[in-house]
Amino acid sequence: DTAVSQTPKYLVTQMGNDKSIKCEQNLGHDTMYWYKQDSKKFLKIMFSYNNKELIINETVPNRFSPKSPDKAHLNLHINSLELGDSAVYFCASSQDTGTGANVLTFGAGSRLTVL
Amino acid sequence: GQNIDQPTEMTATEGAIVQINCTYQTSGFNGLFWYQQHAGEAPTFLSYNVLDGLEEKGRFSSFLSRSKGYSYLLLKELQMKDSASYLCAAMDSNYQLIWGAGTKLIIKP
């Protein structure tokens, strides 16, 4: 059983389209995250939810909208896709937030290519 | 500002030992993480240090010096499967992770 699963794994689309990436975790964790990893391999936090409530919302264009229907799911919807949105998007979860030993479990990543 | 520095790339020989360094500057500090990321895969947790000193876990060890803002990951008896990127991340006073760009480790036979 995959602990953190995200779909789709690959996504190729045209500029201006709207797309969604789904994420589910079966670890019973309270906190979920979306990260973006660009071509330079930096991992940048985008959003974090704790028990369905938004707790981190970094400077991300408002074309990106996360939705957490329950604490096991965190989806990412992207409107009006731009070339610069091309990246690998990782979903992750952790037991809690606000503690030091907060180990993240990552999904396999969703590679988004905008043409 | 907050910053993590680690070498971009290192090369080592199978069976040898390699040390990957990481220096950090954060607003407050709540620990230092190392993650391993194979090409095209997700990062996976390797180690967490919050106190000064060396933590050993099999072939991998991680060291922390809080006063110097410095950590290293030591990999012994290198195997070809250790070829990967190694990501250093420091947790600041708000428990947010600041990530380095990763060190790509190439293992040669």
XYZ file of N, CA and C in Angstrom:
672
model
N 0.825 -1.197 0.000
C 0.000 0.000 0.000
C 0.864 1.255 0.000
N 0.642 2.130 -0.968
C 1.427 3.351 -1.051
C 1.009 4.310 0.049
N 1.982 4.863 0.788
C 1.665 5.711 1.927
C 1.101 7.067 1.482
N 1.799 7.705 0.533
C 1.335 8.970 -0.028
C 1.262 8.773 -1.537
N 0.065 8.856 -2.070
C -0.090 8.631 -3.505
C -0.650 9.881 -4.164
N -0.084 10.221 -5.306
C -0.535 11.398 -6.028
C -0.732 11.033 -7.488
N -1.722 11.643 -8.097
C -2.044 11.401 -9.503
C -2.409 12.712 -10.170
N -2.043 12.852 -11.459
C -1.284 11.896 -12.265
C 0.216 12.006 -12.027
N 0.980 11.044 -12.498
C 2.430 11.091 -12.372
C 3.034 12.023 -13.422
N 2.435 12.037 -14.585
C 2.891 12.932 -15.654
C 1.696 13.707 -16.196
N 1.943 14.958 -16.529
C 0.879 15.815 -17.036
C 1.501 16.760 -18.058
N 1.057 16.650 -19.304
C 1.522 17.538 -20.365
C 0.319 18.298 -20.874
N 0.423 19.620 -20.889
C -0.743 20.416 -21.238
C -0.325 21.720 -21.899
N -1.291 22.409 -22.456
C -1.022 23.669 -23.149
C -1.161 24.843 -22.184
N -0.448 25.908 -22.494
C -0.600 27.160 -21.735
C -2.057 27.577 -21.708
N -2.485 28.097 -20.579
C -3.835 28.618 -20.457
C -4.844 27.598 -19.943
N -4.461 26.313 -19.981
C -5.383 25.280 -19.490
C -5.437 25.269 -17.964
N -6.453 24.572 -17.443
C -6.595 24.361 -16.002
C -6.385 22.873 -15.730
N -5.631 22.562 -14.676
C -5.390 21.166 -14.343
C -5.394 20.956 -12.836
N -5.612 19.708 -12.435
C -5.598 19.356 -11.012
C -4.677 18.182 -10.758
N -4.075 18.179 -9.579
C -3.280 17.046 -9.105
C -3.900 16.609 -7.773
N -4.075 15.295 -7.648
C -4.715 14.793 -6.429
C -3.694 14.099 -5.542
N -3.915 14.162 -4.243
C -3.020 13.512 -3.288
C -3.818 12.900 -2.149
N -3.396 11.689 -1.784
C -4.037 10.985 -0.675
C -2.963 10.325 0.177
N -3.140 10.362 1.492
C -2.209 9.652 2.370
C -2.990 8.724 3.292
N -2.420 7.534 3.508
C -3.075 6.544 4.372
C -2.268 6.290 5.643
N -1.486 7.281 6.049
C -0.636 7.151 7.226
C -1.304 7.659 8.494
N -2.472 8.273 8.351
C -3.130 8.850 9.521
C -2.480 10.141 9.997
N -1.673 10.762 9.114
C -1.000 12.008 9.477
C -1.984 13.167 9.511
N -1.620 14.179 10.341
C -2.488 15.339 10.480
C -2.160 16.456 9.497
N -0.944 16.460 8.974
C -0.502 17.587 8.160
C -0.101 17.126 6.769
N -0.526 17.902 5.773
C -0.176 17.611 4.372
C 0.370 18.868 3.715
N 1.209 18.654 2.693
C 1.938 19.747 2.064
C 1.929 19.596 0.542
N 2.083 20.711 -0.139
C 2.461 20.716 -1.550
C 3.793 21.450 -1.680
N 4.716 20.776 -2.389
C 6.012 21.353 -2.686
C 6.181 21.422 -4.196
N 6.954 22.415 -4.641
C 7.333 22.509 -6.048
C 8.842 22.332 -6.134
N 9.281 21.456 -7.046
C 10.718 21.281 -7.281
C 11.013 21.663 -8.720
N 11.784 22.737 -8.875
C 12.048 23.231 -10.227
C 13.281 22.546 -10.819
N 13.702 23.025 -11.950
C 14.804 22.383 -12.673
C 16.115 22.463 -11.904
N 16.228 23.434 -10.992
C 17.442 23.554 -10.183
C 17.368 22.698 -8.921
N 16.307 21.953 -8.789
C 16.125 20.974 -7.716
C 15.802 21.547 -6.345
N 15.579 22.879 -6.273
C 15.149 23.425 -4.985
C 13.727 22.963 -4.684
N 13.523 22.521 -3.444
C 12.179 22.192 -2.993
C 11.598 23.441 -2.343
N 10.462 23.901 -2.857
C 9.839 25.101 -2.287
C 8.462 24.752 -1.766
N 8.220 25.073 -0.495
C 6.902 24.833 0.074
C 5.896 25.770 -0.591
N 4.746 25.229 -0.913
C 3.674 26.047 -1.485
C 2.563 26.217 -0.452
N 2.069 25.095 0.033
C 0.945 25.112 0.976
C 1.137 24.013 2.016
N 0.522 24.251 3.186
C 0.477 23.220 4.192
C -0.890 23.265 4.867
N -1.462 22.093 5.066
C -2.755 21.978 5.744
C -2.590 21.095 6.970
N -3.189 21.519 8.073
C -3.225 20.695 9.280
C -4.670 20.424 9.604
N -5.063 19.164 9.557
C -6.459 18.791 9.821
C -7.449 19.626 9.007
N -7.196 19.702 7.740
C -8.027 20.394 6.746
C -7.941 21.916 6.803
N -7.125 22.460 7.706
C -7.028 23.921 7.796
C -5.697 24.400 7.227
N -5.764 25.457 6.420
C -4.566 26.007 5.807
C -3.690 26.654 6.866
N -2.408 26.222 6.950
C -1.516 26.829 7.924
C -0.315 27.498 7.276
N 0.074 27.089 6.087
C 1.143 27.772 5.373
C 0.644 28.077 3.975
N 0.808 29.310 3.562
C 0.441 29.706 2.209
C 1.523 30.651 1.739
N 2.559 30.076 1.143
C 3.701 30.876 0.709
C 3.295 31.760 -0.471
N 4.204 32.602 -0.865
C 3.925 33.520 -1.967
C 3.802 32.731 -3.257
N 2.590 32.346 -3.533
C 2.293 31.540 -4.705
C 1.198 32.276 -5.468
N 1.278 32.325 -6.805
C 0.206 32.990 -7.553
C -1.169 32.432 -7.178
N -2.175 33.296 -7.166
C -3.498 32.809 -6.772
C -4.143 31.938 -7.830
N -3.409 31.651 -8.894
C -3.866 30.640 -9.867
C -3.785 29.237 -9.257
N -3.015 29.123 -8.170
C -2.874 27.838 -7.496
C -3.844 27.817 -6.318
N -4.698 26.820 -6.290
C -5.637 26.738 -5.175
C -5.672 25.321 -4.635
N -5.294 25.177 -3.364
C -5.357 23.860 -2.724
C -6.757 23.631 -2.158
N -7.085 22.330 -2.050
C -8.369 21.993 -1.417
C -8.163 20.726 -0.606
N -8.619 20.748 0.642
C -8.472 19.588 1.511
C -9.852 19.160 1.996
N -10.479 18.194 1.322
C -11.813 17.759 1.736
C -11.814 17.038 3.079
N -10.703 16.382 3.402
C -10.523 15.744 4.705
C -9.040 15.622 4.947
N -8.639 15.201 6.139
C -7.214 15.288 6.467
C -6.360 14.276 5.716
N -6.987 13.350 5.007
C -6.243 12.369 4.228
C -6.031 12.811 2.782
N -6.651 13.892 2.373
C -6.586 14.339 0.981
C -6.217 15.811 0.882
N -5.326 16.096 -0.071
C -4.992 17.490 -0.370
C -4.762 17.585 -1.868
N -5.666 18.271 -2.539
C -5.584 18.404 -3.986
C -5.080 19.792 -4.354
N -4.512 19.877 -5.547
C -3.977 21.161 -6.032
C -4.568 21.441 -7.399
N -5.233 22.578 -7.492
C -5.811 22.979 -8.765
C -5.039 24.196 -9.293
N -4.709 24.145 -10.572
C -3.945 25.247 -11.162
C -4.717 25.803 -12.348
N -5.009 27.082 -12.304
C -5.723 27.761 -13.394
C -4.750 28.446 -14.332
N -5.165 28.595 -15.577
C -4.422 29.404 -16.561
C -2.927 29.103 -16.532
N -2.598 27.863 -16.802
C -1.214 27.414 -16.699
C -0.267 28.242 -17.555
N 0.932 28.482 -16.978
C 1.981 29.238 -17.661
C 3.213 28.350 -17.820
N 4.097 28.761 -18.737
C 5.306 27.972 -18.989
C 6.118 27.760 -17.705
N 6.177 28.792 -16.864
C 6.957 28.722 -15.634
C 6.396 27.780 -14.586
N 5.208 27.273 -14.832
C 4.624 26.307 -13.887
C 5.190 24.911 -14.099
N 5.920 24.718 -15.187
C 6.518 23.410 -15.451
C 7.500 23.061 -14.331
N 7.275 21.938 -13.696
C 8.073 21.527 -12.536
C 7.571 20.162 -12.094
N 8.205 19.636 -11.057
C 7.672 18.442 -10.395
C 7.003 18.905 -9.104
N 5.777 18.499 -8.909
C 5.022 18.865 -7.714
C 4.937 17.649 -6.801
N 5.410 17.834 -5.566
C 5.398 16.752 -4.593
C 4.364 17.036 -3.513
N 3.594 16.032 -3.233
C 2.730 16.049 -2.065
C 3.496 15.358 -0.934
N 3.276 15.784 0.287
C 3.934 15.152 1.428
C 3.002 15.206 2.630
N 3.300 14.358 3.603
C 2.531 14.410 4.847
C 3.468 14.219 6.021
N 3.024 14.647 7.195
C 3.784 14.431 8.421
C 2.815 14.265 9.578
N 3.339 13.669 10.650
C 2.497 13.369 11.803
C 1.866 14.630 12.363
N 2.662 15.671 12.435
C 2.182 16.896 13.053
C 2.990 18.050 12.507
N 2.736 19.201 12.994
C 3.557 20.354 12.683
C 3.850 21.052 14.003
N 4.840 21.908 14.011
C 5.145 22.582 15.254
C 5.981 21.744 16.192
N 6.583 20.706 15.657
C 7.542 19.936 16.456
C 8.804 19.774 15.640
N 9.904 19.518 16.308
C 11.180 19.441 15.609
C 11.306 18.225 14.718
N 11.101 17.060 15.309
C 11.337 15.820 14.562
C 10.149 15.526 13.670
N 9.900 16.415 12.742
C 8.708 16.344 11.895
C 9.094 15.760 10.545
N 9.117 14.430 10.478
C 9.598 13.767 9.263
C 8.524 13.789 8.185
N 8.921 14.185 7.002
C 8.001 14.218 5.871
C 8.053 12.909 5.093
N 6.881 12.432 4.694
C 6.778 11.323 3.753
C 6.240 11.899 2.456
N 7.007 11.733 1.386
C 6.651 12.329 0.105
C 5.941 11.337 -0.800
N 5.068 11.874 -1.646
C 4.543 11.103 -2.762
C 5.585 11.024 -3.859
N 5.270 10.267 -4.912
C 6.234 10.012 -5.983
C 6.438 11.209 -6.907
N 5.603 12.227 -6.778
C 5.772 13.423 -7.599
C 4.886 13.399 -8.837
N 4.500 14.589 -9.274
C 3.734 14.754 -10.510
C 4.506 15.730 -11.385
N 4.987 15.234 -12.532
C 5.790 16.092 -13.415
C 4.858 16.806 -14.374
N 4.779 18.109 -14.227
C 3.917 18.944 -15.059
C 4.755 19.634 -16.120
N 4.358 19.459 -17.370
C 5.025 20.139 -18.482
C 3.997 21.003 -19.198
N 4.277 22.292 -19.262
C 3.366 23.225 -19.928
C 4.001 23.651 -21.249
N 3.282 23.425 -22.333
C 3.820 23.716 -23.672
C 3.282 25.038 -24.202
N 18.741 36.889 5.695
C 17.827 35.902 5.157
C 18.224 34.501 5.553
N 17.391 33.566 5.231
C 17.646 32.176 5.566
C 18.279 31.485 4.371
N 19.254 30.632 4.633
C 20.034 30.070 3.549
C 20.633 28.719 3.921
N 20.694 27.848 2.929
C 21.371 26.554 3.080
C 22.386 26.433 1.951
N 23.616 26.058 2.298
C 24.644 25.850 1.281
C 25.168 24.425 1.339
N 25.207 23.797 0.186
C 25.816 22.481 0.079
C 26.389 22.357 -1.327
N 27.433 21.520 -1.491
C 28.049 21.416 -2.831
C 27.039 20.881 -3.844
N 27.219 21.317 -5.079
C 26.290 20.923 -6.138
C 26.465 19.464 -6.519
N 27.711 19.038 -6.587
C 27.986 17.681 -7.064
C 29.274 17.140 -6.440
N 29.279 15.835 -6.158
C 30.482 15.163 -5.664
C 30.598 13.815 -6.353
N 31.830 13.360 -6.487
C 32.084 12.048 -7.081
C 32.910 11.231 -6.111
N 32.578 9.947 -5.981
C 33.319 9.066 -5.089
C 33.359 7.679 -5.707
N 34.207 6.837 -5.144
C 34.413 5.486 -5.674
C 33.678 4.471 -4.825
N 33.155 3.465 -5.475
C 32.478 2.367 -4.782
C 33.391 1.804 -3.690
N 32.812 1.603 -2.495
C 33.581 1.067 -1.381
C 34.245 2.119 -0.518
N 34.309 3.334 -1.009
C 34.995 4.410 -0.285
C 34.050 5.108 0.699
N 34.551 6.195 1.290
C 33.782 7.019 2.220
C 33.651 8.412 1.623
N 32.488 9.028 1.807
C 32.311 10.396 1.322
C 31.586 11.218 2.389
N 31.967 12.483 2.482
C 31.341 13.394 3.440
C 30.705 14.546 2.677
N 29.417 14.756 2.876
C 28.701 15.843 2.216
C 28.404 16.913 3.267
N 28.917 18.101 3.026
C 28.785 19.185 3.994
C 27.579 20.067 3.721
N 27.093 20.689 4.780
C 25.950 21.597 4.675
C 26.115 22.695 5.717
N 26.024 23.939 5.294
C 26.011 25.044 6.251
C 24.665 25.742 6.144
N 24.195 26.233 7.278
C 22.853 26.814 7.293
C 22.824 28.121 8.079
N 21.911 28.990 7.659
C 21.618 30.225 8.407
C 20.112 30.323 8.474
N 19.582 30.244 9.677
C 18.134 30.302 9.826
C 17.759 31.221 10.980
N 16.518 31.667 10.977
C 15.984 32.437 12.099
C 15.531 31.428 13.144
N 16.344 31.221 14.137
C 16.074 30.158 15.092
C 16.421 28.811 14.482
N 16.392 27.784 15.305
C 16.792 26.465 14.804
C 16.064 25.377 15.585
N 15.460 24.466 14.836
C 14.773 23.339 15.476
C 15.177 22.008 14.874
N 16.368 21.975 14.304
C 16.862 20.690 13.834
C 17.274 20.701 12.380
N 18.057 19.692 12.019
C 18.637 19.591 10.678
C 18.307 18.210 10.124
N 17.764 18.190 8.922
C 17.352 16.944 8.278
C 18.232 16.660 7.061
N 18.423 15.376 6.792
C 18.987 14.921 5.529
C 17.987 13.985 4.860
N 17.782 14.232 3.569
C 16.927 13.375 2.752
C 17.729 12.886 1.550
N 17.385 11.695 1.088
C 17.990 11.145 -0.122
C 16.951 11.172 -1.242
N 17.367 11.584 -2.426
C 16.447 11.600 -3.561
C 17.119 10.983 -4.787
N 16.653 9.788 -5.168
C 17.130 9.189 -6.413
C 16.458 9.901 -7.580
N 17.153 9.900 -8.709
C 16.665 10.613 -9.898
C 15.248 10.170 -10.248
N 14.369 11.131 -10.409
C 12.993 10.841 -10.804
C 12.120 10.271 -9.694
N 12.639 10.286 -8.461
C 11.861 9.733 -7.351
C 11.629 10.775 -6.261
N 10.902 10.364 -5.239
C 10.606 11.260 -4.123
C 11.765 11.289 -3.131
N 11.936 12.394 -2.421
C 12.904 12.411 -1.328
C 12.474 11.453 -0.223
N 13.442 10.787 0.388
C 13.140 9.919 1.532
C 14.029 10.313 2.701
N 13.484 10.242 3.884
C 14.148 10.683 5.108
C 15.348 9.816 5.434
N 16.469 10.469 5.777
C 17.654 9.749 6.223
C 17.940 9.985 7.705
N 17.984 11.269 8.103
C 18.407 11.541 9.479
C 17.893 12.885 9.961
N 17.869 13.008 11.293
C 17.487 14.251 11.953
C 18.428 14.482 13.128
N 19.033 15.678 13.185
C 19.885 16.066 14.311
C 19.371 17.363 14.895
N 19.292 17.408 16.214
C 18.948 18.667 16.862
C 19.995 19.030 17.930
N 20.705 18.004 18.418
C 21.786 18.240 19.382
C 23.130 18.082 18.691
N 24.141 18.742 19.225
C 25.486 18.621 18.663
C 25.965 17.176 18.749
N 26.699 16.775 17.730
C 27.318 15.461 17.780
C 26.976 14.616 16.577
N 27.404 13.380 16.671
C 27.292 12.437 15.568
C 26.200 11.411 15.861
N 25.339 11.207 14.875
C 24.306 10.168 14.966
C 24.624 9.130 13.903
N 24.782 7.865 14.330
C 25.137 6.824 13.372
C 23.947 5.916 13.120
N 23.775 5.594 11.834
C 22.661 4.724 11.448
C 23.160 3.843 10.318
N 23.743 2.722 10.680
C 24.268 1.816 9.656
C 25.447 2.432 8.926
N 25.382 2.435 7.597
C 26.484 2.992 6.799
C 26.449 4.525 6.770
N 25.324 5.105 7.209
C 25.169 6.555 7.146
C 25.277 7.155 8.545
N 25.981 8.287 8.644
C 26.066 9.033 9.899
C 25.825 10.501 9.588
N 25.268 11.211 10.564
C 25.066 12.646 10.376
C 25.592 13.374 11.596
N 26.246 14.505 11.332
C 26.884 15.296 12.380
C 26.299 16.693 12.393
N 26.213 17.271 13.573
C 25.716 18.639 13.704
C 26.587 19.436 14.667
N 26.883 20.685 14.263
C 27.488 21.659 15.156
C 26.612 22.908 15.109
N 25.837 23.133 16.139
C 24.901 24.268 16.163
C 25.659 25.594 16.226
N 26.748 25.621 16.956
C 27.494 26.882 17.092
C 28.101 27.313 15.760
N 28.416 26.353 14.905
C 29.019 26.670 13.605
C 27.987 26.693 12.484
N 26.747 26.336 12.762
C 25.739 26.281 11.700
C 26.150 25.296 10.612
N 26.568 24.113 11.025
C 27.220 23.169 10.119
C 26.767 21.742 10.400
N 26.580 21.015 9.320
C 26.251 19.600 9.417
C 26.975 18.861 8.302
N 27.190 17.594 8.492
C 27.636 16.757 7.372
C 26.958 15.397 7.436
N 26.859 14.806 6.268
C 26.372 13.437 6.112
C 27.563 12.599 5.662
N 27.813 11.525 6.391
C 28.953 10.652 6.088
C 28.416 9.320 5.583
N 28.838 8.933 4.405
C 28.413 7.663 3.830
C 29.637 6.754 3.720
N 29.540 5.582 4.350
C 30.662 4.636 4.325
C 30.352 3.472 3.389
N 31.418 2.763 2.999
C 31.279 1.556 2.163
C 30.304 1.819 1.014
N 30.613 2.830 0.255
C 29.703 3.285 -0.790
C 29.320 2.175 -1.745
N 28.032 2.184 -2.105
C 27.506 1.231 -3.074
C 26.948 2.029 -4.252
N 26.834 1.358 -5.389
C 26.349 2.052 -6.588
C 24.956 2.635 -6.333
N 24.154 1.957 -5.524
C 22.784 2.422 -5.266
C 22.757 3.713 -4.436
N 23.907 4.124 -3.903
C 23.970 5.385 -3.158
C 24.040 6.597 -4.083
N 24.177 6.353 -5.377
C 24.150 7.457 -6.349
C 22.767 8.113 -6.284
N 22.751 9.370 -5.877
C 21.484 10.073 -5.643
C 21.816 11.513 -5.296
N 20.772 12.315 -5.125
C 20.969 13.657 -4.564
C 20.677 13.599 -3.078
N 21.451 14.353 -2.298
C 21.281 14.391 -0.855
C 20.904 15.815 -0.464
N 19.716 15.933 0.118
C 19.142 17.237 0.433
C 19.293 17.528 1.915
N 19.831 18.698 2.198
C 19.964 19.184 3.568
C 18.831 20.172 3.808
N 18.189 20.099 4.967
C 17.098 21.028 5.272
C 17.149 21.386 6.751
N 17.083 22.676 7.048
C 17.094 23.143 8.434
C 15.717 23.656 8.813
N 15.325 23.398 10.039
C 14.017 23.833 10.512
C 14.187 25.100 11.336
N 13.431 26.146 10.977
C 13.606 27.429 11.665
C 12.731 27.516 12.914
N 12.670 28.696 13.507
C 11.950 28.859 14.763
C 10.446 28.663 14.599
N 9.942 28.810 13.374
C 8.514 28.581 13.096
C 8.240 27.147 12.646
N 9.238 26.290 12.802
C 9.136 24.877 12.402
C 8.930 24.720 10.895
N 9.411 25.694 10.139
C 9.369 25.573 8.684
C 10.721 25.105 8.173
N 10.682 24.244 7.156
C 11.923 23.701 6.607
C 12.483 24.619 5.534
N 13.775 24.897 5.659
C 14.516 25.628 4.626
C 15.409 24.601 3.935
N 15.207 24.446 2.635
C 15.887 23.374 1.894
C 17.087 23.892 1.119
N 18.135 23.069 1.062
C 19.230 23.304 0.140
C 18.857 22.743 -1.224
N 19.691 23.038 -2.221
C 19.424 22.576 -3.589
C 19.831 21.127 -3.794
N 20.489 20.552 -2.802
C 20.884 19.155 -2.922
C 22.283 18.979 -3.479
N 22.923 17.902 -3.080
C 24.238 17.519 -3.602
C 24.068 16.240 -4.395
N 24.397 16.301 -5.667
C 24.309 15.108 -6.512
C 25.576 14.284 -6.295
N 25.406 13.067 -5.801
C 26.543 12.184 -5.537
C 26.636 11.138 -6.646
N 27.778 11.112 -7.297
C 28.030 10.143 -8.371
C 29.025 9.118 -7.846
N 28.643 7.847 -7.932
C 29.518 6.758 -7.483
C 30.090 6.067 -8.711
N 31.421 5.949 -8.728
C 32.074 5.266 -9.851
C 32.607 3.919 -9.379
N 32.576 2.926 -10.306
C 33.052 1.585 -9.911
C 34.546 1.589 -9.621
